[in-house]
Amino acid sequence: MSDQTEAVKAYLLDLQDRICAALQNEDGQASFVEDAWQRPGGGGGRTRVIGDGAVIEKGGVNFSHVFGENLPPSASAHRPELAGRGFQALGVSLVIHPHNPHVPTSHANVRFFSAEKEGEEPVWWFGGGFDLTPYYGSEEDCVHWHRVAEQACAPFGADVYPRYKAWCDRYFHLKHRGEPRGIGGLFFDDLNEWGFDTCFAFIRAIGDAYIDAYLPIVQRRKATPYTPAQREFQEYRRGRYVEFNLVFDRGTLFGLQSGGRTESILMSLPPQVRWGYDWKPEPGSEEARLTEYFLTDRDWLGLQQA
């Protein structure tokens, strides 16, 4: 393993530790349980899960480092010149599903790929981002989430946040539903244009920003009273989350196609979900406002300036 890969691995392990500590402290009741695992084809990871807490109904913060002799189809489909190369893939991926429907679900991921072939220079890239999936929208929360994202990107160029915000809106989109999964954030992949040191610094900025983006929202909303009907609506909307992860998510497909650990890959799925045939919210309701106003690829920072 190269010095560069070692440095990325050390950062990701520390990031997992810090995020778990912050979330566990915020929950105040449940603790993360660690499941260390080995991949028969090469590599392994640390899956950490938390559930039935005071705030978090189910959550997971995974670290994985897997390697093999051939890139799986999901990784080489858009880079066919890399087919047949060996690979190293390292990342931290997390999803947090709170009990309270007024607290959004959050997702974050930072990862590093290196495609290797004997006698040739490795081809490497970074990817990742974070996005927010509310069930009951709040402009204050949306603006805060995107403000933290913009500030994390700012040292790397004024164009970075708008580019990766737009990429997030395109990526986390349920084509068969014609709607975004949530209110977005940042998404990027195949990042190597700035050279290794700057790209690695950017990944650290994004990974470190997640807790700053999410915890203030949790703290504002976790004590908000909610009704059984609101909880039921949360379960309907969670169904959209499941649909995206199983049909479109590149990380899920990579994990399954590369022989990854199924339990760790699917820990992102919520514990309670429902689907209803042709279910629609009442016109004019807060439930209807979620899709009509909040899930519209909105410029949240432009809204704040207006």
PDB file of C-alpha atoms in Angstrom:
ATOM      1  CA  MET A   1       0.000   0.000   0.000  1.00  0.00           C
ATOM      2  CA  SER A   2       1.385   3.392  -1.007  1.00  0.00           C
ATOM      3  CA  ASP A   3       2.094   6.230   1.417  1.00  0.00           C
ATOM      4  CA  GLN A   4      -0.809   8.137  -0.124  1.00  0.00           C
ATOM      5  CA  THR A   5      -3.233   5.286   0.515  1.00  0.00           C
ATOM      6  CA  GLU A   6      -1.920   4.907   4.078  1.00  0.00           C
ATOM      7  CA  ALA A   7      -2.545   8.613   4.738  1.00  0.00           C
ATOM      8  CA  VAL A   8      -6.108   8.378   3.413  1.00  0.00           C
ATOM      9  CA  LYS A   9      -6.778   5.283   5.505  1.00  0.00           C
ATOM     10  CA  ALA A  10      -5.516   6.935   8.705  1.00  0.00           C
ATOM     11  CA  TYR A  11      -7.748   9.968   8.099  1.00  0.00           C
ATOM     12  CA  LEU A  12     -10.834   7.849   7.382  1.00  0.00           C
ATOM     13  CA  LEU A  13     -10.401   5.726  10.512  1.00  0.00           C
ATOM     14  CA  ASP A  14     -10.102   8.891  12.614  1.00  0.00           C
ATOM     15  CA  LEU A  15     -13.117  10.443  10.871  1.00  0.00           C
ATOM     16  CA  GLN A  16     -15.216   7.394  11.704  1.00  0.00           C
ATOM     17  CA  ASP A  17     -14.163   7.638  15.354  1.00  0.00           C
ATOM     18  CA  ARG A  18     -15.002  11.351  15.596  1.00  0.00           C
ATOM     19  CA  ILE A  19     -18.394  11.098  13.877  1.00  0.00           C
ATOM     20  CA  CYS A  20     -19.446   8.133  16.017  1.00  0.00           C
ATOM     21  CA  ALA A  21     -18.431   9.945  19.199  1.00  0.00           C
ATOM     22  CA  ALA A  22     -20.382  13.073  18.253  1.00  0.00           C
ATOM     23  CA  LEU A  23     -23.543  11.199  17.264  1.00  0.00           C
ATOM     24  CA  GLN A  24     -23.443   8.933  20.294  1.00  0.00           C
ATOM     25  CA  ASN A  25     -23.045  11.931  22.567  1.00  0.00           C
ATOM     26  CA  GLU A  26     -25.979  13.685  20.907  1.00  0.00           C
ATOM     27  CA  ASP A  27     -28.210  10.643  21.256  1.00  0.00           C
ATOM     28  CA  GLY A  28     -27.336  10.257  24.934  1.00  0.00           C
ATOM     29  CA  GLN A  29     -28.858   6.793  25.273  1.00  0.00           C
ATOM     30  CA  ALA A  30     -27.685   4.324  22.638  1.00  0.00           C
ATOM     31  CA  SER A  31     -24.108   3.360  21.809  1.00  0.00           C
ATOM     32  CA  PHE A  32     -22.448   2.266  18.605  1.00  0.00           C
ATOM     33  CA  VAL A  33     -21.663  -1.431  18.350  1.00  0.00           C
ATOM     34  CA  GLU A  34     -18.676  -2.356  16.191  1.00  0.00           C
ATOM     35  CA  ASP A  35     -18.524  -5.325  13.866  1.00  0.00           C
ATOM     36  CA  ALA A  36     -15.057  -5.797  12.358  1.00  0.00           C
ATOM     37  CA  TRP A  37     -15.126  -7.931   9.215  1.00  0.00           C
ATOM     38  CA  GLN A  38     -12.843  -9.385   6.576  1.00  0.00           C
ATOM     39  CA  ARG A  39     -13.606  -9.672   2.859  1.00  0.00           C
ATOM     40  CA  PRO A  40     -12.627 -13.043   1.370  1.00  0.00           C
ATOM     41  CA  GLY A  41     -11.478 -11.376  -1.859  1.00  0.00           C
ATOM     42  CA  GLY A  42      -9.240  -8.891  -0.035  1.00  0.00           C
ATOM     43  CA  GLY A  43      -9.640  -6.256   2.639  1.00  0.00           C
ATOM     44  CA  GLY A  44     -12.264  -5.632   5.286  1.00  0.00           C
ATOM     45  CA  GLY A  45     -13.711  -2.941   7.450  1.00  0.00           C
ATOM     46  CA  ARG A  46     -15.367  -1.698  10.630  1.00  0.00           C
ATOM     47  CA  THR A  47     -19.142  -1.503  10.599  1.00  0.00           C
ATOM     48  CA  ARG A  48     -20.557   0.523  13.474  1.00  0.00           C
ATOM     49  CA  VAL A  49     -24.297   0.549  14.073  1.00  0.00           C
ATOM     50  CA  ILE A  50     -26.530   2.327  16.561  1.00  0.00           C
ATOM     51  CA  GLY A  51     -30.235   1.865  17.147  1.00  0.00           C
ATOM     52  CA  ASP A  52     -33.240   2.301  19.417  1.00  0.00           C
ATOM     53  CA  GLY A  53     -31.699   5.395  20.935  1.00  0.00           C
ATOM     54  CA  ALA A  54     -33.306   8.512  22.328  1.00  0.00           C
ATOM     55  CA  VAL A  55     -32.802  10.279  18.977  1.00  0.00           C
ATOM     56  CA  ILE A  56     -31.475   7.743  16.461  1.00  0.00           C
ATOM     57  CA  GLU A  57     -33.801   4.925  15.450  1.00  0.00           C
ATOM     58  CA  LYS A  58     -31.153   3.333  13.256  1.00  0.00           C
ATOM     59  CA  GLY A  59     -27.800   4.495  12.044  1.00  0.00           C
ATOM     60  CA  GLY A  60     -24.532   3.191  10.730  1.00  0.00           C
ATOM     61  CA  VAL A  61     -21.065   4.628  10.187  1.00  0.00           C
ATOM     62  CA  ASN A  62     -18.950   2.282   8.078  1.00  0.00           C
ATOM     63  CA  PHE A  63     -15.270   2.222   7.269  1.00  0.00           C
ATOM     64  CA  SER A  64     -14.133  -0.166   4.554  1.00  0.00           C
ATOM     65  CA  HIS A  65     -10.906  -0.871   2.717  1.00  0.00           C
ATOM     66  CA  VAL A  66     -11.317  -3.473   0.009  1.00  0.00           C
ATOM     67  CA  PHE A  67      -9.054  -4.473  -2.842  1.00  0.00           C
ATOM     68  CA  GLY A  68      -9.042  -6.947  -5.680  1.00  0.00           C
ATOM     69  CA  GLU A  69      -7.690  -7.829  -9.112  1.00  0.00           C
ATOM     70  CA  ASN A  70     -10.547  -6.447 -11.216  1.00  0.00           C
ATOM     71  CA  LEU A  71     -12.709  -3.370 -10.847  1.00  0.00           C
ATOM     72  CA  PRO A  72     -16.396  -4.258 -10.614  1.00  0.00           C
ATOM     73  CA  PRO A  73     -18.693  -3.115 -13.460  1.00  0.00           C
ATOM     74  CA  SER A  74     -20.178  -0.209 -11.483  1.00  0.00           C
ATOM     75  CA  ALA A  75     -16.708   1.351 -11.148  1.00  0.00           C
ATOM     76  CA  SER A  76     -15.506   0.781 -14.719  1.00  0.00           C
ATOM     77  CA  ALA A  77     -18.776   1.407 -16.614  1.00  0.00           C
ATOM     78  CA  HIS A  78     -18.045   5.117 -17.046  1.00  0.00           C
ATOM     79  CA  ARG A  79     -14.270   4.541 -17.274  1.00  0.00           C
ATOM     80  CA  PRO A  80     -13.967   1.548 -19.647  1.00  0.00           C
ATOM     81  CA  GLU A  81     -10.205   2.094 -20.048  1.00  0.00           C
ATOM     82  CA  LEU A  82      -9.787   0.906 -16.463  1.00  0.00           C
ATOM     83  CA  ALA A  83     -11.392  -2.490 -16.978  1.00  0.00           C
ATOM     84  CA  GLY A  84      -8.999  -5.268 -15.994  1.00  0.00           C
ATOM     85  CA  ARG A  85      -7.049  -3.203 -13.476  1.00  0.00           C
ATOM     86  CA  GLY A  86      -6.713  -4.120  -9.847  1.00  0.00           C
ATOM     87  CA  PHE A  87      -8.178  -1.736  -7.323  1.00  0.00           C
ATOM     88  CA  GLN A  88      -8.054  -0.363  -3.802  1.00  0.00           C
ATOM     89  CA  ALA A  89     -11.211   1.267  -2.454  1.00  0.00           C
ATOM     90  CA  LEU A  90     -11.354   3.030   0.900  1.00  0.00           C
ATOM     91  CA  GLY A  91     -14.200   4.993   2.354  1.00  0.00           C
ATOM     92  CA  VAL A  92     -16.385   6.078   5.226  1.00  0.00           C
ATOM     93  CA  SER A  93     -20.107   5.968   4.533  1.00  0.00           C
ATOM     94  CA  LEU A  94     -22.903   6.796   6.969  1.00  0.00           C
ATOM     95  CA  VAL A  95     -26.667   7.071   7.155  1.00  0.00           C
ATOM     96  CA  ILE A  96     -28.626   8.275  10.191  1.00  0.00           C
ATOM     97  CA  HIS A  97     -32.378   7.644  10.493  1.00  0.00           C
ATOM     98  CA  PRO A  98     -33.852   9.489  13.514  1.00  0.00           C
ATOM     99  CA  HIS A  99     -37.081   8.527  15.306  1.00  0.00           C
ATOM    100  CA  ASN A 100     -38.624  11.970  15.112  1.00  0.00           C
ATOM    101  CA  PRO A 101     -40.051  12.812  11.662  1.00  0.00           C
ATOM    102  CA  HIS A 102     -39.077  16.465  12.216  1.00  0.00           C
ATOM    103  CA  VAL A 103     -35.400  15.437  12.248  1.00  0.00           C
ATOM    104  CA  PRO A 104     -34.129  14.731   8.717  1.00  0.00           C
ATOM    105  CA  THR A 105     -32.289  11.628   7.646  1.00  0.00           C
ATOM    106  CA  SER A 106     -28.687  12.396   6.746  1.00  0.00           C
ATOM    107  CA  HIS A 107     -26.135  10.667   4.553  1.00  0.00           C
ATOM    108  CA  ALA A 108     -22.436  11.301   4.035  1.00  0.00           C
ATOM    109  CA  ASN A 109     -19.658   9.532   2.217  1.00  0.00           C
ATOM    110  CA  VAL A 110     -15.989  10.169   1.472  1.00  0.00           C
ATOM    111  CA  ARG A 111     -13.987   7.658  -0.533  1.00  0.00           C
ATOM    112  CA  PHE A 112     -10.761   7.030  -2.419  1.00  0.00           C
ATOM    113  CA  PHE A 113     -10.215   4.693  -5.372  1.00  0.00           C
ATOM    114  CA  SER A 114      -6.962   3.624  -6.924  1.00  0.00           C
ATOM    115  CA  ALA A 115      -6.959   1.501 -10.085  1.00  0.00           C
ATOM    116  CA  GLU A 116      -3.646  -0.283 -10.447  1.00  0.00           C
ATOM    117  CA  LYS A 117      -1.773  -2.187 -13.139  1.00  0.00           C
ATOM    118  CA  GLU A 118       1.760  -3.547 -12.945  1.00  0.00           C
ATOM    119  CA  GLY A 119       4.266  -1.340 -14.719  1.00  0.00           C
ATOM    120  CA  GLU A 120       1.900   1.643 -14.922  1.00  0.00           C
ATOM    121  CA  GLU A 121       1.109   4.570 -12.663  1.00  0.00           C
ATOM    122  CA  PRO A 122      -2.022   4.088 -10.549  1.00  0.00           C
ATOM    123  CA  VAL A 123      -5.100   5.953 -11.681  1.00  0.00           C
ATOM    124  CA  TRP A 124      -6.714   7.438  -8.564  1.00  0.00           C
ATOM    125  CA  TRP A 125      -9.670   9.586  -7.689  1.00  0.00           C
ATOM    126  CA  PHE A 126     -11.716  10.786  -4.741  1.00  0.00           C
ATOM    127  CA  GLY A 127     -15.469  10.998  -4.370  1.00  0.00           C
ATOM    128  CA  GLY A 128     -18.109  11.739  -1.790  1.00  0.00           C
ATOM    129  CA  GLY A 129     -20.374  14.409  -0.378  1.00  0.00           C
ATOM    130  CA  PHE A 130     -23.312  14.705   1.980  1.00  0.00           C
ATOM    131  CA  ASP A 131     -27.052  15.184   1.524  1.00  0.00           C
ATOM    132  CA  LEU A 132     -30.127  15.729   3.681  1.00  0.00           C
ATOM    133  CA  THR A 133     -33.551  14.084   3.450  1.00  0.00           C
ATOM    134  CA  PRO A 134     -36.213  15.903   5.488  1.00  0.00           C
ATOM    135  CA  TYR A 135     -39.747  14.656   6.040  1.00  0.00           C
ATOM    136  CA  TYR A 136     -41.090  17.981   7.325  1.00  0.00           C
ATOM    137  CA  GLY A 137     -39.229  20.850   5.769  1.00  0.00           C
ATOM    138  CA  SER A 138     -37.619  23.836   7.479  1.00  0.00           C
ATOM    139  CA  GLU A 139     -36.047  26.690   5.536  1.00  0.00           C
ATOM    140  CA  GLU A 140     -33.728  27.386   8.477  1.00  0.00           C
ATOM    141  CA  ASP A 141     -32.380  23.832   8.352  1.00  0.00           C
ATOM    142  CA  CYS A 142     -31.982  23.820   4.581  1.00  0.00           C
ATOM    143  CA  VAL A 143     -30.104  27.118   4.546  1.00  0.00           C
ATOM    144  CA  HIS A 144     -27.821  25.990   7.390  1.00  0.00           C
ATOM    145  CA  TRP A 145     -27.034  22.665   5.670  1.00  0.00           C
ATOM    146  CA  HIS A 146     -26.089  24.373   2.416  1.00  0.00           C
ATOM    147  CA  ARG A 147     -24.209  27.187   4.136  1.00  0.00           C
ATOM    148  CA  VAL A 148     -21.897  24.676   5.836  1.00  0.00           C
ATOM    149  CA  ALA A 149     -21.428  22.912   2.486  1.00  0.00           C
ATOM    150  CA  GLU A 150     -20.548  26.189   0.776  1.00  0.00           C
ATOM    151  CA  GLN A 151     -18.065  27.138   3.502  1.00  0.00           C
ATOM    152  CA  ALA A 152     -16.329  23.757   3.255  1.00  0.00           C
ATOM    153  CA  CYS A 153     -15.896  24.236  -0.491  1.00  0.00           C
ATOM    154  CA  ALA A 154     -14.908  27.924  -0.433  1.00  0.00           C
ATOM    155  CA  PRO A 155     -11.103  27.516  -0.026  1.00  0.00           C
ATOM    156  CA  PHE A 156     -11.018  25.376  -3.176  1.00  0.00           C
ATOM    157  CA  GLY A 157     -12.679  27.850  -5.526  1.00  0.00           C
ATOM    158  CA  ALA A 158     -15.875  29.878  -5.837  1.00  0.00           C
ATOM    159  CA  ASP A 159     -17.214  27.505  -8.483  1.00  0.00           C
ATOM    160  CA  VAL A 160     -16.865  24.327  -6.375  1.00  0.00           C
ATOM    161  CA  TYR A 161     -20.006  24.571  -4.248  1.00  0.00           C
ATOM    162  CA  PRO A 162     -22.399  25.449  -7.110  1.00  0.00           C
ATOM    163  CA  ARG A 163     -20.904  22.689  -9.295  1.00  0.00           C
ATOM    164  CA  TYR A 164     -21.098  19.975  -6.659  1.00  0.00           C
ATOM    165  CA  LYS A 165     -24.471  21.196  -5.378  1.00  0.00           C
ATOM    166  CA  ALA A 166     -25.879  20.836  -8.906  1.00  0.00           C
ATOM    167  CA  TRP A 167     -24.242  17.405  -9.270  1.00  0.00           C
ATOM    168  CA  CYS A 168     -25.875  16.331  -6.007  1.00  0.00           C
ATOM    169  CA  ASP A 169     -29.281  17.471  -7.255  1.00  0.00           C
ATOM    170  CA  ARG A 170     -28.809  15.451 -10.457  1.00  0.00           C
ATOM    171  CA  TYR A 171     -27.450  12.360  -8.735  1.00  0.00           C
ATOM    172  CA  PHE A 172     -29.920  11.978  -5.852  1.00  0.00           C
ATOM    173  CA  HIS A 173     -32.915  12.031  -8.166  1.00  0.00           C
ATOM    174  CA  LEU A 174     -35.499   9.278  -8.430  1.00  0.00           C
ATOM    175  CA  LYS A 175     -36.070   9.198 -12.173  1.00  0.00           C
ATOM    176  CA  HIS A 176     -39.086   6.913 -11.915  1.00  0.00           C
ATOM    177  CA  ARG A 177     -40.711   9.270  -9.399  1.00  0.00           C
ATOM    178  CA  GLY A 178     -39.593  12.508 -11.017  1.00  0.00           C
ATOM    179  CA  GLU A 179     -38.448  13.941  -7.698  1.00  0.00           C
ATOM    180  CA  PRO A 180     -35.254  14.512  -5.696  1.00  0.00           C
ATOM    181  CA  ARG A 181     -34.489  12.239  -2.758  1.00  0.00           C
ATOM    182  CA  GLY A 182     -34.010  15.208  -0.459  1.00  0.00           C
ATOM    183  CA  ILE A 183     -32.812  18.822  -0.411  1.00  0.00           C
ATOM    184  CA  GLY A 184     -29.331  17.921  -1.616  1.00  0.00           C
ATOM    185  CA  GLY A 185     -25.954  19.124  -0.480  1.00  0.00           C
ATOM    186  CA  LEU A 186     -22.771  18.068  -2.261  1.00  0.00           C
ATOM    187  CA  PHE A 187     -21.831  15.189  -4.534  1.00  0.00           C
ATOM    188  CA  PHE A 188     -18.660  14.630  -6.546  1.00  0.00           C
ATOM    189  CA  ASP A 189     -16.763  11.727  -8.055  1.00  0.00           C
ATOM    190  CA  ASP A 190     -13.651  11.067 -10.173  1.00  0.00           C
ATOM    191  CA  LEU A 191     -11.908  14.000  -8.454  1.00  0.00           C
ATOM    192  CA  ASN A 192      -8.201  14.187  -9.324  1.00  0.00           C
ATOM    193  CA  GLU A 193      -7.923  17.472 -11.218  1.00  0.00           C
ATOM    194  CA  TRP A 194      -6.140  19.387  -8.429  1.00  0.00           C
ATOM    195  CA  GLY A 195      -3.394  16.863  -7.691  1.00  0.00           C
ATOM    196  CA  PHE A 196      -3.336  14.461  -4.765  1.00  0.00           C
ATOM    197  CA  ASP A 197      -2.557  16.842  -1.903  1.00  0.00           C
ATOM    198  CA  THR A 198      -5.290  19.361  -2.729  1.00  0.00           C
ATOM    199  CA  CYS A 199      -7.856  16.658  -3.511  1.00  0.00           C
ATOM    200  CA  PHE A 200      -7.073  14.953  -0.201  1.00  0.00           C
ATOM    201  CA  ALA A 201      -7.424  18.293   1.614  1.00  0.00           C
ATOM    202  CA  PHE A 202     -10.820  18.777  -0.015  1.00  0.00           C
ATOM    203  CA  ILE A 203     -11.994  15.336   1.097  1.00  0.00           C
ATOM    204  CA  ARG A 204     -10.942  16.178   4.654  1.00  0.00           C
ATOM    205  CA  ALA A 205     -12.861  19.463   4.501  1.00  0.00           C
ATOM    206  CA  ILE A 206     -16.032  17.676   3.394  1.00  0.00           C
ATOM    207  CA  GLY A 207     -15.696  14.835   5.895  1.00  0.00           C
ATOM    208  CA  ASP A 208     -15.059  17.238   8.758  1.00  0.00           C
ATOM    209  CA  ALA A 209     -18.032  19.458   7.783  1.00  0.00           C
ATOM    210  CA  TYR A 210     -20.689  16.754   8.161  1.00  0.00           C
ATOM    211  CA  ILE A 211     -21.105  17.018  11.935  1.00  0.00           C
ATOM    212  CA  ASP A 212     -21.132  20.842  11.731  1.00  0.00           C
ATOM    213  CA  ALA A 213     -23.918  20.597   9.166  1.00  0.00           C
ATOM    214  CA  TYR A 214     -26.070  17.952  10.859  1.00  0.00           C
ATOM    215  CA  LEU A 215     -25.878  18.281  14.639  1.00  0.00           C
ATOM    216  CA  PRO A 216     -27.393  21.792  14.905  1.00  0.00           C
ATOM    217  CA  ILE A 217     -30.425  20.545  12.951  1.00  0.00           C
ATOM    218  CA  VAL A 218     -30.790  17.518  15.227  1.00  0.00           C
ATOM    219  CA  GLN A 219     -30.535  19.728  18.288  1.00  0.00           C
ATOM    220  CA  ARG A 220     -33.224  22.103  17.003  1.00  0.00           C
ATOM    221  CA  ARG A 221     -35.738  19.408  16.014  1.00  0.00           C
ATOM    222  CA  LYS A 222     -35.272  16.366  18.225  1.00  0.00           C
ATOM    223  CA  ALA A 223     -37.744  17.502  20.914  1.00  0.00           C
ATOM    224  CA  THR A 224     -40.478  18.610  18.487  1.00  0.00           C
ATOM    225  CA  PRO A 225     -43.742  16.775  19.266  1.00  0.00           C
ATOM    226  CA  TYR A 226     -45.125  14.574  16.490  1.00  0.00           C
ATOM    227  CA  THR A 227     -48.273  12.565  15.828  1.00  0.00           C
ATOM    228  CA  PRO A 228     -48.791   8.957  14.677  1.00  0.00           C
ATOM    229  CA  ALA A 229     -49.914  10.365  11.303  1.00  0.00           C
ATOM    230  CA  GLN A 230     -46.628  12.257  10.948  1.00  0.00           C
ATOM    231  CA  ARG A 231     -44.716   9.131  11.816  1.00  0.00           C
ATOM    232  CA  GLU A 232     -46.673   7.251   9.142  1.00  0.00           C
ATOM    233  CA  PHE A 233     -45.768   9.929   6.587  1.00  0.00           C
ATOM    234  CA  GLN A 234     -42.109   9.543   7.537  1.00  0.00           C
ATOM    235  CA  GLU A 235     -42.397   5.826   6.746  1.00  0.00           C
ATOM    236  CA  TYR A 236     -43.898   6.551   3.320  1.00  0.00           C
ATOM    237  CA  ARG A 237     -41.066   8.925   2.533  1.00  0.00           C
ATOM    238  CA  ARG A 238     -38.499   6.442   3.768  1.00  0.00           C
ATOM    239  CA  GLY A 239     -39.760   4.177   1.010  1.00  0.00           C
ATOM    240  CA  ARG A 240     -38.375   6.659  -1.509  1.00  0.00           C
ATOM    241  CA  TYR A 241     -35.011   6.411   0.252  1.00  0.00           C
ATOM    242  CA  VAL A 242     -35.030   2.635  -0.116  1.00  0.00           C
ATOM    243  CA  GLU A 243     -35.970   2.872  -3.786  1.00  0.00           C
ATOM    244  CA  PHE A 244     -33.034   5.153  -4.536  1.00  0.00           C
ATOM    245  CA  ASN A 245     -30.481   3.102  -2.631  1.00  0.00           C
ATOM    246  CA  LEU A 246     -31.433  -0.198  -4.229  1.00  0.00           C
ATOM    247  CA  VAL A 247     -31.956   1.051  -7.783  1.00  0.00           C
ATOM    248  CA  PHE A 248     -29.555   3.940  -8.357  1.00  0.00           C
ATOM    249  CA  ASP A 249     -26.931   4.324  -5.635  1.00  0.00           C
ATOM    250  CA  ARG A 250     -23.452   3.793  -7.073  1.00  0.00           C
ATOM    251  CA  GLY A 251     -21.910   2.918  -3.705  1.00  0.00           C
ATOM    252  CA  THR A 252     -24.505   0.228  -3.002  1.00  0.00           C
ATOM    253  CA  LEU A 253     -24.025  -1.278  -6.458  1.00  0.00           C
ATOM    254  CA  PHE A 254     -20.231  -1.181  -6.124  1.00  0.00           C
ATOM    255  CA  GLY A 255     -20.374  -2.900  -2.766  1.00  0.00           C
ATOM    256  CA  LEU A 256     -22.670  -5.683  -3.935  1.00  0.00           C
ATOM    257  CA  GLN A 257     -20.862  -6.217  -7.245  1.00  0.00           C
ATOM    258  CA  SER A 258     -17.418  -6.295  -5.606  1.00  0.00           C
ATOM    259  CA  GLY A 259     -18.434  -9.006  -3.149  1.00  0.00           C
ATOM    260  CA  GLY A 260     -18.680  -6.599  -0.255  1.00  0.00           C
ATOM    261  CA  ARG A 261     -20.319  -7.424   3.034  1.00  0.00           C
ATOM    262  CA  THR A 262     -24.071  -7.334   2.444  1.00  0.00           C
ATOM    263  CA  GLU A 263     -25.026  -6.446   6.031  1.00  0.00           C
ATOM    264  CA  SER A 264     -22.672  -3.466   5.997  1.00  0.00           C
ATOM    265  CA  ILE A 265     -23.839  -2.286   2.572  1.00  0.00           C
ATOM    266  CA  LEU A 266     -27.532  -2.481   3.426  1.00  0.00           C
ATOM    267  CA  MET A 267     -27.221  -0.925   6.885  1.00  0.00           C
ATOM    268  CA  SER A 268     -28.289   2.302   5.148  1.00  0.00           C
ATOM    269  CA  LEU A 269     -31.877   1.080   4.873  1.00  0.00           C
ATOM    270  CA  PRO A 270     -34.366   2.368   7.474  1.00  0.00           C
ATOM    271  CA  PRO A 271     -35.949  -0.054   9.965  1.00  0.00           C
ATOM    272  CA  GLN A 272     -39.611   0.870   9.396  1.00  0.00           C
ATOM    273  CA  VAL A 273     -40.901   1.656   5.897  1.00  0.00           C
ATOM    274  CA  ARG A 274     -44.254   1.562   4.147  1.00  0.00           C
ATOM    275  CA  TRP A 275     -45.575   1.722   0.620  1.00  0.00           C
ATOM    276  CA  GLY A 276     -49.189   2.509  -0.202  1.00  0.00           C
ATOM    277  CA  TYR A 277     -50.733   2.146  -3.616  1.00  0.00           C
ATOM    278  CA  ASP A 278     -50.973   5.575  -5.273  1.00  0.00           C
ATOM    279  CA  TRP A 279     -50.761   7.293  -1.883  1.00  0.00           C
ATOM    280  CA  LYS A 280     -50.955  11.087  -2.001  1.00  0.00           C
ATOM    281  CA  PRO A 281     -50.876  13.715   0.772  1.00  0.00           C
ATOM    282  CA  GLU A 282     -53.788  16.036   1.442  1.00  0.00           C
ATOM    283  CA  PRO A 283     -53.629  19.180  -0.740  1.00  0.00           C
ATOM    284  CA  GLY A 284     -52.348  22.182   1.192  1.00  0.00           C
ATOM    285  CA  SER A 285     -50.864  20.058   3.977  1.00  0.00           C
ATOM    286  CA  GLU A 286     -47.318  20.151   5.334  1.00  0.00           C
ATOM    287  CA  GLU A 287     -46.884  16.713   3.782  1.00  0.00           C
ATOM    288  CA  ALA A 288     -47.805  18.101   0.359  1.00  0.00           C
ATOM    289  CA  ARG A 289     -45.511  21.093   0.885  1.00  0.00           C
ATOM    290  CA  LEU A 290     -42.524  18.770   1.236  1.00  0.00           C
ATOM    291  CA  THR A 291     -42.624  17.775  -2.431  1.00  0.00           C
ATOM    292  CA  GLU A 292     -44.170  20.982  -3.764  1.00  0.00           C
ATOM    293  CA  TYR A 293     -41.707  23.379  -2.148  1.00  0.00           C
ATOM    294  CA  PHE A 294     -38.753  21.671  -0.479  1.00  0.00           C
ATOM    295  CA  LEU A 295     -37.965  18.869  -2.947  1.00  0.00           C
ATOM    296  CA  THR A 296     -37.415  21.131  -5.945  1.00  0.00           C
ATOM    297  CA  ASP A 297     -33.601  21.523  -6.335  1.00  0.00           C
ATOM    298  CA  ARG A 298     -33.915  24.990  -4.799  1.00  0.00           C
ATOM    299  CA  ASP A 299     -31.100  27.546  -4.428  1.00  0.00           C
ATOM    300  CA  TRP A 300     -31.247  27.720  -0.629  1.00  0.00           C
ATOM    301  CA  LEU A 301     -28.440  30.234  -0.260  1.00  0.00           C
ATOM    302  CA  GLY A 302     -29.979  32.501  -2.888  1.00  0.00           C
ATOM    303  CA  LEU A 303     -33.210  32.328  -0.892  1.00  0.00           C
ATOM    304  CA  GLN A 304     -31.368  33.581   2.190  1.00  0.00           C
ATOM    305  CA  GLN A 305     -29.965  36.537   0.275  1.00  0.00           C
ATOM    306  CA  ALA A 306     -33.308  37.488  -1.277  1.00  0.00           C
TER     307      ALA A 306
END
